[in-house]
Amino acid sequence: MASAIIDLAIAFVDLAIAIVDLAIAFVDLAIAFVDLAITIVDLAFAFVDLAITVADCTYSQTTNRYEK
């Protein structure tokens, strides 16, 4: 009887460890999604910067505003 209780306690400890491991995996996944979101935002800023640069270059060529 005592052996069965000890085995049950060990099984509950193993289950608790598995639940903690699952929680850690979910946190790691959430961190990965945040990193992905940051990368997408950085990419969007880079695209906007590129668009501004192209527009500025086009405007300066059509208006010759940099010529003196």
mmCIF file of N, CA and C in Angstrom:
data_model
loop_
_atom_site.group_PDB
_atom_site.id
_atom_site.type_symbol
_atom_site.label_atom_id
_atom_site.label_comp_id
_atom_site.label_asym_id
_atom_site.label_seq_id
_atom_site.Cartn_x
_atom_site.Cartn_y
_atom_site.Cartn_z
ATOM 1 N N MET A 1 0.817 -1.197 0.000
ATOM 2 C CA MET A 1 0.000 0.000 0.000
ATOM 3 C C MET A 1 0.864 1.266 0.000
ATOM 4 N N ALA A 2 1.886 1.267 0.833
ATOM 5 C CA ALA A 2 2.765 2.436 0.902
ATOM 6 C C ALA A 2 3.490 2.640 -0.416
ATOM 7 N N SER A 3 3.838 1.545 -1.067
ATOM 8 C CA SER A 3 4.526 1.631 -2.349
ATOM 9 C C SER A 3 3.625 2.272 -3.406
ATOM 10 N N ALA A 4 2.335 1.933 -3.368
ATOM 11 C CA ALA A 4 1.403 2.512 -4.327
ATOM 12 C C ALA A 4 1.238 4.010 -4.091
ATOM 13 N N ILE A 5 1.218 4.413 -2.833
ATOM 14 C CA ILE A 5 1.096 5.844 -2.504
ATOM 15 C C ILE A 5 2.340 6.588 -2.962
ATOM 16 N N ILE A 6 3.493 6.010 -2.774
ATOM 17 C CA ILE A 6 4.746 6.635 -3.216
ATOM 18 C C ILE A 6 4.766 6.739 -4.734
ATOM 19 N N ASP A 7 4.338 5.679 -5.413
ATOM 20 C CA ASP A 7 4.272 5.720 -6.880
ATOM 21 C C ASP A 7 3.309 6.797 -7.364
ATOM 22 N N LEU A 8 2.170 6.940 -6.676
ATOM 23 C CA LEU A 8 1.205 7.979 -7.033
ATOM 24 C C LEU A 8 1.798 9.366 -6.817
ATOM 25 N N ALA A 9 2.514 9.553 -5.733
ATOM 26 C CA ALA A 9 3.149 10.844 -5.456
ATOM 27 C C ALA A 9 4.195 11.162 -6.523
ATOM 28 N N ILE A 10 4.955 10.176 -6.914
ATOM 29 C CA ILE A 10 5.954 10.369 -7.966
ATOM 30 C C ILE A 10 5.269 10.726 -9.281
ATOM 31 N N ALA A 11 4.144 10.078 -9.571
ATOM 32 C CA ALA A 11 3.406 10.382 -10.795
ATOM 33 C C ALA A 11 2.896 11.826 -10.766
ATOM 34 N N PHE A 12 2.404 12.296 -9.618
ATOM 35 C CA PHE A 12 1.943 13.680 -9.510
ATOM 36 C C PHE A 12 3.091 14.670 -9.671
ATOM 37 N N VAL A 13 4.256 14.337 -9.121
ATOM 38 C CA VAL A 13 5.427 15.196 -9.286
ATOM 39 C C VAL A 13 5.837 15.241 -10.751
ATOM 40 N N ASP A 14 5.826 14.093 -11.409
ATOM 41 C CA ASP A 14 6.148 14.060 -12.839
ATOM 42 C C ASP A 14 5.151 14.888 -13.641
ATOM 43 N N LEU A 15 3.865 14.813 -13.280
ATOM 44 C CA LEU A 15 2.848 15.610 -13.958
ATOM 45 C C LEU A 15 3.089 17.097 -13.733
ATOM 46 N N ALA A 16 3.439 17.478 -12.518
ATOM 47 C CA ALA A 16 3.719 18.884 -12.228
ATOM 48 C C ALA A 16 4.917 19.378 -13.027
ATOM 49 N N ILE A 17 5.926 18.556 -13.147
ATOM 50 C CA ILE A 17 7.107 18.923 -13.939
ATOM 51 C C ILE A 17 6.727 19.088 -15.406
ATOM 52 N N ALA A 18 5.885 18.191 -15.905
ATOM 53 C CA ALA A 18 5.447 18.291 -17.302
ATOM 54 C C ALA A 18 4.640 19.565 -17.529
ATOM 55 N N ILE A 19 3.798 19.930 -16.564
ATOM 56 C CA ILE A 19 3.008 21.159 -16.689
ATOM 57 C C ILE A 19 3.913 22.386 -16.679
ATOM 58 N N VAL A 20 4.922 22.383 -15.839
ATOM 59 C CA VAL A 20 5.874 23.495 -15.800
ATOM 60 C C VAL A 20 6.642 23.573 -17.116
ATOM 61 N N ASP A 21 7.047 22.428 -17.630
ATOM 62 C CA ASP A 21 7.739 22.418 -18.929
ATOM 63 C C ASP A 21 6.843 22.965 -20.034
ATOM 64 N N LEU A 22 5.566 22.619 -20.003
ATOM 65 C CA LEU A 22 4.621 23.136 -20.989
ATOM 66 C C LEU A 22 4.472 24.654 -20.849
ATOM 67 N N ALA A 23 4.396 25.130 -19.628
ATOM 68 C CA ALA A 23 4.290 26.573 -19.404
ATOM 69 C C ALA A 23 5.531 27.299 -19.921
ATOM 70 N N ILE A 24 6.686 26.724 -19.699
ATOM 71 C CA ILE A 24 7.928 27.323 -20.207
ATOM 72 C C ILE A 24 7.910 27.354 -21.729
ATOM 73 N N ALA A 25 7.421 26.279 -22.341
ATOM 74 C CA ALA A 25 7.342 26.242 -23.805
ATOM 75 C C ALA A 25 6.397 27.330 -24.319
ATOM 76 N N PHE A 26 5.267 27.546 -23.643
ATOM 77 C CA PHE A 26 4.344 28.598 -24.062
ATOM 78 C C PHE A 26 4.959 29.978 -23.908
ATOM 79 N N VAL A 27 5.715 30.188 -22.843
ATOM 80 C CA VAL A 27 6.396 31.467 -22.664
ATOM 81 C C VAL A 27 7.429 31.680 -23.759
ATOM 82 N N ASP A 28 8.179 30.641 -24.080
ATOM 83 C CA ASP A 28 9.147 30.747 -25.175
ATOM 84 C C ASP A 28 8.445 31.059 -26.498
ATOM 85 N N LEU A 29 7.293 30.449 -26.737
ATOM 86 C CA LEU A 29 6.535 30.726 -27.950
ATOM 87 C C LEU A 29 6.046 32.176 -27.963
ATOM 88 N N ALA A 30 5.583 32.660 -26.823
ATOM 89 C CA ALA A 30 5.133 34.054 -26.742
ATOM 90 C C ALA A 30 6.285 35.005 -27.018
ATOM 91 N N ILE A 31 7.455 34.708 -26.495
ATOM 92 C CA ILE A 31 8.634 35.544 -26.741
ATOM 93 C C ILE A 31 8.983 35.531 -28.228
ATOM 94 N N ALA A 32 8.867 34.372 -28.856
ATOM 95 C CA ALA A 32 9.147 34.276 -30.289
ATOM 96 C C ALA A 32 8.155 35.117 -31.089
ATOM 97 N N PHE A 33 6.881 35.106 -30.692
ATOM 98 C CA PHE A 33 5.884 35.928 -31.390
ATOM 99 C C PHE A 33 6.164 37.415 -31.200
ATOM 100 N N VAL A 34 6.597 37.807 -30.015
ATOM 101 C CA VAL A 34 6.945 39.214 -29.770
ATOM 102 C C VAL A 34 8.148 39.599 -30.631
ATOM 103 N N ASP A 35 9.139 38.733 -30.694
ATOM 104 C CA ASP A 35 10.292 39.005 -31.555
ATOM 105 C C ASP A 35 9.865 39.131 -33.015
ATOM 106 N N LEU A 36 8.948 38.274 -33.451
ATOM 107 C CA LEU A 36 8.444 38.359 -34.822
ATOM 108 C C LEU A 36 7.715 39.682 -35.052
ATOM 109 N N ALA A 37 6.905 40.088 -34.085
ATOM 110 C CA ALA A 37 6.180 41.356 -34.214
ATOM 111 C C ALA A 37 7.150 42.532 -34.283
ATOM 112 N N ILE A 38 8.188 42.500 -33.469
ATOM 113 C CA ILE A 38 9.189 43.570 -33.498
ATOM 114 C C ILE A 38 9.886 43.598 -34.852
ATOM 115 N N THR A 39 10.199 42.431 -35.392
ATOM 116 C CA THR A 39 10.843 42.354 -36.698
ATOM 117 C C THR A 39 9.933 42.911 -37.789
ATOM 118 N N ILE A 40 8.640 42.589 -37.713
ATOM 119 C CA ILE A 40 7.701 43.103 -38.712
ATOM 120 C C ILE A 40 7.592 44.623 -38.610
ATOM 121 N N VAL A 41 7.563 45.155 -37.397
ATOM 122 C CA VAL A 41 7.508 46.610 -37.217
ATOM 123 C C VAL A 41 8.781 47.254 -37.760
ATOM 124 N N ASP A 42 9.929 46.654 -37.465
ATOM 125 C CA ASP A 42 11.188 47.181 -38.004
ATOM 126 C C ASP A 42 11.173 47.171 -39.536
ATOM 127 N N LEU A 43 10.654 46.096 -40.113
ATOM 128 C CA LEU A 43 10.555 46.006 -41.565
ATOM 129 C C LEU A 43 9.628 47.091 -42.121
ATOM 130 N N ALA A 44 8.533 47.334 -41.428
ATOM 131 C CA ALA A 44 7.604 48.379 -41.869
ATOM 132 C C ALA A 44 8.276 49.754 -41.815
ATOM 133 N N PHE A 45 9.015 50.024 -40.743
ATOM 134 C CA PHE A 45 9.734 51.293 -40.656
ATOM 135 C C PHE A 45 10.766 51.419 -41.779
ATOM 136 N N ALA A 46 11.459 50.327 -42.071
ATOM 137 C CA ALA A 46 12.448 50.363 -43.143
ATOM 138 C C ALA A 46 11.778 50.622 -44.488
ATOM 139 N N PHE A 47 10.616 50.024 -44.710
ATOM 140 C CA PHE A 47 9.891 50.248 -45.957
ATOM 141 C C PHE A 47 9.440 51.704 -46.075
ATOM 142 N N VAL A 48 8.916 52.253 -44.979
ATOM 143 C CA VAL A 48 8.499 53.662 -44.988
ATOM 144 C C VAL A 48 9.704 54.556 -45.235
ATOM 145 N N ASP A 49 10.826 54.249 -44.606
ATOM 146 C CA ASP A 49 12.042 55.036 -44.815
ATOM 147 C C ASP A 49 12.488 54.956 -46.275
ATOM 148 N N LEU A 50 12.411 53.775 -46.856
ATOM 149 C CA LEU A 50 12.758 53.619 -48.266
ATOM 150 C C LEU A 50 11.812 54.439 -49.142
ATOM 151 N N ALA A 51 10.517 54.380 -48.855
ATOM 152 C CA ALA A 51 9.550 55.141 -49.642
ATOM 153 C C ALA A 51 9.823 56.638 -49.539
ATOM 154 N N ILE A 52 10.141 57.102 -48.335
ATOM 155 C CA ILE A 52 10.448 58.526 -48.156
ATOM 156 C C ILE A 52 11.708 58.895 -48.929
ATOM 157 N N THR A 53 12.712 58.033 -48.867
ATOM 158 C CA THR A 53 13.963 58.300 -49.577
ATOM 159 C C THR A 53 13.733 58.362 -51.090
ATOM 160 N N VAL A 54 12.983 57.398 -51.620
ATOM 161 C CA VAL A 54 12.698 57.399 -53.055
ATOM 162 C C VAL A 54 11.889 58.628 -53.431
ATOM 163 N N ALA A 55 10.896 58.975 -52.626
ATOM 164 C CA ALA A 55 10.082 60.148 -52.920
ATOM 165 C C ALA A 55 10.930 61.416 -52.865
ATOM 166 N N ASP A 56 11.808 61.501 -51.886
ATOM 167 C CA ASP A 56 12.665 62.685 -51.771
ATOM 168 C C ASP A 56 13.625 62.771 -52.953
ATOM 169 N N CYS A 57 14.185 61.639 -53.344
ATOM 170 C CA CYS A 57 15.098 61.620 -54.489
ATOM 171 C C CYS A 57 14.363 62.020 -55.763
ATOM 172 N N THR A 58 13.170 61.465 -55.950
ATOM 173 C CA THR A 58 12.377 61.801 -57.135
ATOM 174 C C THR A 58 12.012 63.286 -57.137
ATOM 175 N N TYR A 59 11.594 63.786 -55.987
ATOM 176 C CA TYR A 59 11.213 65.197 -55.887
ATOM 177 C C TYR A 59 12.414 66.107 -56.174
ATOM 178 N N SER A 60 13.568 65.729 -55.613
ATOM 179 C CA SER A 60 14.740 66.579 -55.818
ATOM 180 C C SER A 60 15.189 66.574 -57.272
ATOM 181 N N GLN A 61 15.012 65.451 -57.964
ATOM 182 C CA GLN A 61 15.388 65.386 -59.370
ATOM 183 C C GLN A 61 14.415 66.158 -60.246
ATOM 184 N N THR A 62 13.156 66.140 -59.888
ATOM 185 C CA THR A 62 12.178 66.828 -60.733
ATOM 186 C C THR A 62 12.140 68.327 -60.485
ATOM 187 N N THR A 63 12.554 68.754 -59.298
ATOM 188 C CA THR A 63 12.503 70.191 -58.993
ATOM 189 C C THR A 63 13.876 70.836 -59.009
ATOM 190 N N ASN A 64 14.924 70.009 -59.085
ATOM 191 C CA ASN A 64 16.299 70.485 -59.028
ATOM 192 C C ASN A 64 16.526 71.373 -57.799
ATOM 193 N N ARG A 65 15.950 70.983 -56.689
ATOM 194 C CA ARG A 65 16.039 71.838 -55.514
ATOM 195 C C ARG A 65 17.422 71.820 -54.874
ATOM 196 N N TYR A 66 18.267 70.855 -55.236
ATOM 197 C CA TYR A 66 19.599 70.835 -54.659
ATOM 198 C C TYR A 66 20.613 71.576 -55.523
ATOM 199 N N GLU A 67 20.199 72.004 -56.672
ATOM 200 C CA GLU A 67 21.102 72.762 -57.522
ATOM 201 C C GLU A 67 21.071 74.223 -57.121
ATOM 202 N N LYS A 68 22.243 74.868 -57.210
ATOM 203 C CA LYS A 68 22.302 76.282 -56.835
ATOM 204 C C LYS A 68 22.524 77.136 -58.056
#
